[in-house]
Each structure stands twice: as C-alpha cells, then as structure tokens.
Amino acid sequence: MPDALDVTPYDALLLLSFGGPEGPDDVVPFLENVTRGRGIPKERLKEVGQHYFLFGGVSPINEQNRELLDALRKDFADHGLDLPVYWGNRNWQPYLTDTLREMTADGRRRVLVLATSAYASYSGCRQYRENLADALATLEAEGLTPPEVDKLRHYFNHPGFVEPMVDGVLRSLADLPDEVRDGAHIAFTTHSIPLAAADTSGPVEGHGDGGAYVAQHLDVAQLIADAVRERTGVDHPWQLVYQSRSGAPRIPWLEPDICDHLEERHAAGVPAVVMAPIGFVSDHMEVLYDLDTEATAKAAELGLPVRRSATVGADPRFAAAVRDLVVERSGTERGREITPCALGALGASHNVCPVGCCPARAPRPAAAGADSPYA
C-alpha cells in the first residue's frame, strides 16, 4: 500500500457530534439529554425549546452530519483510502455508545475520532473525551472489549477548514449593495463560553486571558481577513464577537454579544456588517436562530444591512482536510516524521491532549488524552 494511503494502525473513523432533534416530539427529550444532572424543570426546557419549535422542532445538524458522512466516504473512496466511517452523537440518535457498540461488533480495534468542533475548550474537546470515556466504560461493563480511541487534533487552522470560510465571506460581501460593500465590517462569531472555561482552554502553559479558545479564533479571523484583503484589495475592519450565551447571569461569559456589537457598529456609522460564524462547523440551531433570526432582526430594526456567510459544512475541501488529518495522524503513530498542515501564527495543535488541558469543573475520566484510563 502506498504510504500516502496507509492508515495503519487505524481501522475506522468515528464522526462524533452534538446531535439535535428531528421533530417536535424530540425537542424536550433532547434538551433533557443536554442538561442532564442540572436539575432544570421540564417546563423550563419547553421554554428553551421554542427556538427549535420555530423550525418545526428540527435542528439541521443531523442532516448536515449525514451530508458530511457522504462527503467523507466519497473523498476516501475517490482517493483509494479504505477506512470505514461511523457516526455517533452525544445527545441524540445515533448515540455514541450505540455506535461504539456497533464498531465493537464489527471488530474495530483502533479508531480515530473526528469531533465536529474545531477549537480547544471544555465543551468543544474535553467534554467529548469524557463522553467517549463514559461510552467505553459502559461497553466494558457489558463484558465487551471496545476499541482504543484517538481523537484527531484541532483543525481550526487547516487550509481545508479556513478556505471555505474565506469564500463564504467573499460571497457575502459580493451580495451587499455596491454603495456599502467596501465599508462593510466583518463580525467573526463563535459560541460564547464562561470566562473561566476560556481562560483554562488548551494546555496548562497557555492558560490565561481567553486561553487557546480565544487565541485560536483570533488566528482564524486574521487569516480570513488577510485573504479577503488580498482577493478584493479592501481592508475590511473586523472583530471577534460572541453568540449563544446561556447560563446564570452572575457568571461572566465572553463578550461582546453579536446583537450588542451590531448596535455599536451602527452607532459608529458602519454602513454594513458581514457575520461570519467561524466557530461552527455547520449551520446548526444556534446559527439559524442566533444569527439568521435574532441578529438579523436586530440589524433590520437598526436599518443596518447584514449578510451571514456560510459555515464549512460538507465542503469537499473540508472532507479532504479530514483525509489529510487521518493520514497525518496515522503516519505519526507509525513513527514517521510528519510536517502537519496548518496556517497562521499558532501552528498545528497537539495530537494528544495533555494533563490539565481544558479541565472540567469536577474531575471525570476522559478518553484520548495523556490522562486517559483507556490508553
């Protein structure tokens, strides 16, 4: 087998995602899964679920994951890479534990995991690793011998993730009226998280204001802004802003919120804004509601022209990036010298999460890391 197609020692790839409801009857049970252990009453969950009910109780994330699965399988087949791809979710069908049980029955012994979160943070990395550990422990309790799992590195600065977002911003700018296009600002958006979670994201030596979470987003935003300037000749001002805050008001979260930012930009005389959701792999509910619904309504109220650029989704370049990450990690595990593909100032992320990376509020076992009990 050519070395470029050799994925030894791995025998499968697992697409690991958040999951989402696919009908009105799914919404509250889905939210119960998401909030399990927090003691939130069902009536409150029904209130929270109104965002989903506006869209028929259907989150687009599952369908977008199906499209990504198809894109991955097509890319692998087109390039002669023989690696089956499975899919499991944290909070809705197909559930992670069920998928790992299926993989165990299929004889898979060592599995790479692609999480649909590109950046370092507790909710975007460590929590997925905890979910993997819980699922593996469940299978062991059933008397099964589950596969060993390794998580692919953060891919926020891989060209196959960045370039589709550049094209999305360019299309959004082109869609603005001629008279406001050159003066448009770019609001790069991502999920707000508590300051404490941001400050402790990434390896311990990088903990501090915003941690790896903010640094990685700023790096990607700069890459996109530079590419837009090179291709249009216009230097569009930009800022990293946040959306989708939840939780108790007393807990400080990353700011500014996108709606507050639009108000501030309008007051400053900015003629238009492109909202670029760089923190999200696909157009899931928080993109559809917080940007396409809430922020767009705020812009209309202000009389501020806005456009929302596309997420990466199942873009073939992203599928090719995943193939590159699989081959890269496989070669590294076989002892090859590999130069990882990464843009920007931060370089490639670590392959194995070190001890203390994106810690939880309370210690819990996590797979696929230096502190994993499932090495």
XYZ file of N, CA, C and O in Angstrom, residues 172-174 176-186 228 232-237 270-274:
104
model
N -20.579 36.782 0.704
C -21.445 37.681 1.461
C -21.142 39.142 1.150
O -22.056 39.962 1.017
N -19.876 39.476 1.040
C -19.515 40.840 0.667
C -20.045 41.183 -0.720
O -20.592 42.273 -0.946
N -19.905 40.246 -1.648
C -20.382 40.494 -3.018
C -21.885 40.677 -3.070
O -22.409 41.341 -3.979
N -23.676 42.265 -0.841
C -24.082 43.558 -0.282
C -24.266 44.586 -1.402
O -23.632 44.488 -2.457
N -25.113 45.585 -1.176
C -25.235 46.659 -2.166
C -23.886 47.333 -2.434
O -23.049 47.464 -1.539
N -23.690 47.750 -3.660
C -22.405 48.333 -4.064
C -21.982 49.477 -3.159
O -20.798 49.624 -2.832
N -22.961 50.314 -2.762
C -22.622 51.531 -2.043
C -22.153 51.291 -0.606
O -21.594 52.196 0.023
N -22.371 50.094 -0.048
C -21.936 49.823 1.326
C -20.869 48.746 1.399
O -20.292 48.512 2.466
N -20.572 48.091 0.282
C -19.703 46.904 0.322
C -18.309 47.219 0.853
O -17.805 46.551 1.769
N -17.649 48.225 0.302
C -16.265 48.477 0.692
C -16.135 48.945 2.136
O -15.081 48.764 2.762
N -17.193 49.529 2.677
C -17.138 49.984 4.071
C -17.623 48.968 5.077
O -17.663 49.253 6.285
N -17.993 47.779 4.594
C -18.545 46.767 5.498
C -17.510 46.274 6.495
O -16.334 46.089 6.156
N -17.946 46.045 7.711
C -17.132 45.407 8.740
C -17.473 43.914 8.779
O -18.556 43.498 8.362
N -16.529 43.130 9.293
C -16.750 41.691 9.437
C -16.824 41.366 10.926
O -15.913 41.698 11.688
N -9.241 37.931 2.478
C -10.241 38.810 1.862
C -9.574 40.072 1.324
O -9.880 40.532 0.209
N -9.674 41.108 -2.635
C -10.564 42.215 -3.002
C -9.846 43.550 -3.079
O -10.376 44.498 -3.677
N -8.679 43.643 -2.440
C -7.988 44.920 -2.374
C -8.554 45.857 -1.327
O -8.128 47.012 -1.229
N -9.517 45.364 -0.529
C -10.152 46.194 0.508
C -9.827 45.614 1.872
O -9.963 44.408 2.098
N -9.391 46.481 2.778
C -9.068 46.053 4.144
C -10.297 46.292 5.017
O -10.539 47.402 5.486
N -11.085 45.241 5.213
C -12.314 45.377 5.990
C -12.006 45.271 7.483
O -11.430 44.265 7.928
N -12.373 46.255 8.289
C -12.206 46.128 9.748
C -12.986 44.920 10.256
O -14.031 44.559 9.709
N -21.023 52.544 10.822
C -20.629 51.483 9.898
C -21.783 51.210 8.936
O -22.933 51.063 9.376
N -21.536 51.121 7.622
C -22.643 51.002 6.672
C -23.194 49.598 6.496
O -24.309 49.437 5.991
N -22.451 48.569 6.877
C -22.913 47.185 6.694
C -22.001 46.258 7.486
O -20.862 46.605 7.808
N -22.515 45.058 7.776
C -21.742 44.060 8.523
C -21.955 42.686 7.885
O -23.086 42.326 7.538
N -20.864 41.948 7.744
C -20.933 40.532 7.392
C -20.699 39.731 8.670
O -19.682 39.925 9.349
